[in-house]
Amino acid sequence: MLTKAPRGSRDILPQDVGQWQFVEGKAADICRVFGYQEIRTPIFEHTELFLRGVGEVTDIVSKEMYTFQDRGNRSLTLRPEGTASVARSYLENKLYGEAQPLKVYYIGPMFRYDRPQAGRYRQFHQFGVEVFGADDPTIDADVMALSMRYFRGLGLNDITMQINSVGCPVCRSEYREVLQEQLKEDVSDLCKDCNDRYEKNPLRILDCKNERCRELTADVPMMADSLCEECAAHFSAVKQAMDKIGEKYVVNPRLVRGLDYYTKTAFEITSSVLGAQSSIGGGGRYDYLLSTIGGPNIPGIGFAIGLERVLLAMDAEKVSIPEANKLDAFVATVGKVCANEALAVTMMLRDAGIAADKDYLGRSLKAQLKFADKKGVRFIVILGDEELSLNKATVRDMKNGTQQSVSMMGLTAHLAALVKEA
RNA sequence: GUGGGUGUAGCUCAGGUGGUUAGAGCACCAGAUUGUGGCUCUGGGGGCCGUGGGUUCGAGUCCCAUCAUCCACCCCA
């Protein structure tokens, strides 16, 4: 136990951290271009925020939260998602007083107590964006387009944007009744899970994978056809906006999202290379979230993308990630050369911006070269008694095995030129 | 929370029906080459066989429990 990360959590090791920096960097890049600024909120919040914000009957709240009492007897919860926290911050800091709309993004860990499986972890990482203070359909398209362009920018191609409208509290509750009425006689025929859904969240029945349930709901009216005038107009305007910018999508009238706060636009991005957990990102509009948690009546929309799943998909699609964080040069010593000499030369190179390191274990030249090779270092600075007596260093290019003697004075400039060329 | 698969070296895995000192490949370290990496050859270090209990003269192997892990369901990213 002592040497094991808790279930569903894992280390991101030095050899893997490059891909994380890559996907996080790309997220920051696209957000800058789209006019979103980063926001960082605490990793835990008052439990109540999630109860009210996400919804008490959702799976996330009812069975997946990491909740604990702190020493002051406050009930706190490790955030299971990002939207509620950002909404809280928006209210607490009165960001509605700033220029609207407010467009923000976040990247960070989320926590859900689930059984781990492929593409699912208890601590996982999301990149998400939120927009407050705009209900224009073009902002819906803005948010959806950002997510798709992010994926394509990473080299992911087997992805699909699915959209739907889940209406507003008024037309949704009407539709809910219509649906229950339609399925009334078939309840006993539905699967066990759908029997629970019938009372709790009948819209979810439409999303069931069970074949029999699919058959029973085949001819049932869809939410998208039962929207009120305002919601229908919004949905159609969103689709037009997407068409206008050439962003492809498929309307999935059975798409339902699991969080209570969604209204109107709901969308989900799926990858065909992921297996059971094919959802790589999802989001939607939440026009009543702010008021639900005690704020003014301000609309919002956002999405969250699962970065572990992004990485999984990139791996499956064989996207190559540019190598980074490599050393430019390695200072090797031979003979009686004082370790301090090597340190001084290494430091001189570093001060010039050349990523350099040296041996710390008193190894043979052979072992040092082997080490440098393993680390993928291209240029080796060899310091021996011979070199020092001439106030020179030998510079070896590991790529082609050539070496030349360079004066100490010109060493930094020489290496800087080589590194720049390489 | 439910169902199934799997736990042997750092990694990937062998170890018919129980039987002596548990193996291989890769990786790691050293030497061949007393100042030169990759390739080759030689040698070396490494194992509470997940953990606890049981059956047995004897358990890596059989039984039970437990933990971990993987996959799926629920749900979600």
Coordinates of C-alpha atoms (C1' of nucleotides) in Angstrom, one line a residue, chain A residues 7 112 115 117-118 120-121 126 193 197 204 257-258 276-277 279-281 309 373-374 382 386-387 396 398 403, chain B residues 1-4 27-33 35-39 67-77:
Chain A
R7 CA -6.9 3.2 -7.0
R112 CA -15.0 11.0 -9.2
R115 CA -14.8 1.9 -10.9
Q117 CA -11.7 1.1 -16.6
A118 CA -10.3 2.0 -20.0
R120 CA -11.8 6.3 -16.8
Y121 CA -9.9 7.3 -13.7
Q126 CA -10.1 18.1 -18.0
D193 CA -32.0 0.3 -15.8
R197 CA -35.0 6.0 -15.6
R204 CA -32.2 8.8 -20.6
R257 CA -26.4 14.8 -20.9
G258 CA -26.1 13.6 -17.4
A276 CA -16.6 1.8 -24.4
Q277 CA -15.7 5.3 -23.1
S279 CA -17.0 10.3 -25.2
I280 CA -13.9 12.5 -25.4
G281 CA -15.7 15.8 -24.6
R309 CA -9.1 10.2 -23.4
D373 CA 23.4 8.5 -25.9
K374 CA 20.5 7.0 -23.9
I382 CA 34.9 16.1 -23.6
E386 CA 45.0 16.9 -22.6
E387 CA 42.3 19.4 -23.3
R396 CA 31.8 15.3 -30.3
M398 CA 27.0 11.8 -31.5
Q403 CA 34.9 15.5 -33.3
Chain B
rG1 C1' -22.6 -0.7 -6.8
rU2 C1' -22.8 -5.4 -10.4
rG3 C1' -20.4 -9.1 -13.7
rG4 C1' -16.0 -11.4 -16.0
rA27 C1' 16.1 -3.6 -20.0
rC28 C1' 20.1 -2.6 -16.4
rC29 C1' 25.6 -3.0 -14.8
rA30 C1' 30.6 -4.5 -16.1
rG31 C1' 34.4 -6.4 -19.4
rA32 C1' 36.3 -7.4 -24.4
rU33 C1' 38.2 -1.6 -26.2
rG35 C1' 40.3 8.6 -23.6
rU36 C1' 35.0 7.4 -27.1
rG37 C1' 28.0 5.8 -27.5
rG38 C1' 25.0 2.7 -31.0
rC39 C1' 26.4 -3.2 -33.4
rC67 C1' -6.1 -6.6 -2.1
rA68 C1' -4.6 -4.8 -6.8
rU69 C1' -5.2 -4.5 -11.9
rC70 C1' -7.7 -4.9 -16.7
rC71 C1' -12.4 -5.2 -19.4
rA72 C1' -17.6 -4.5 -19.5
rC73 C1' -22.4 -2.6 -17.1
rC74 C1' -24.3 1.8 -14.6
rC75 C1' -22.6 6.7 -15.6
rC76 C1' -19.4 10.0 -17.6
rA77 C1' -14.6 13.0 -19.5

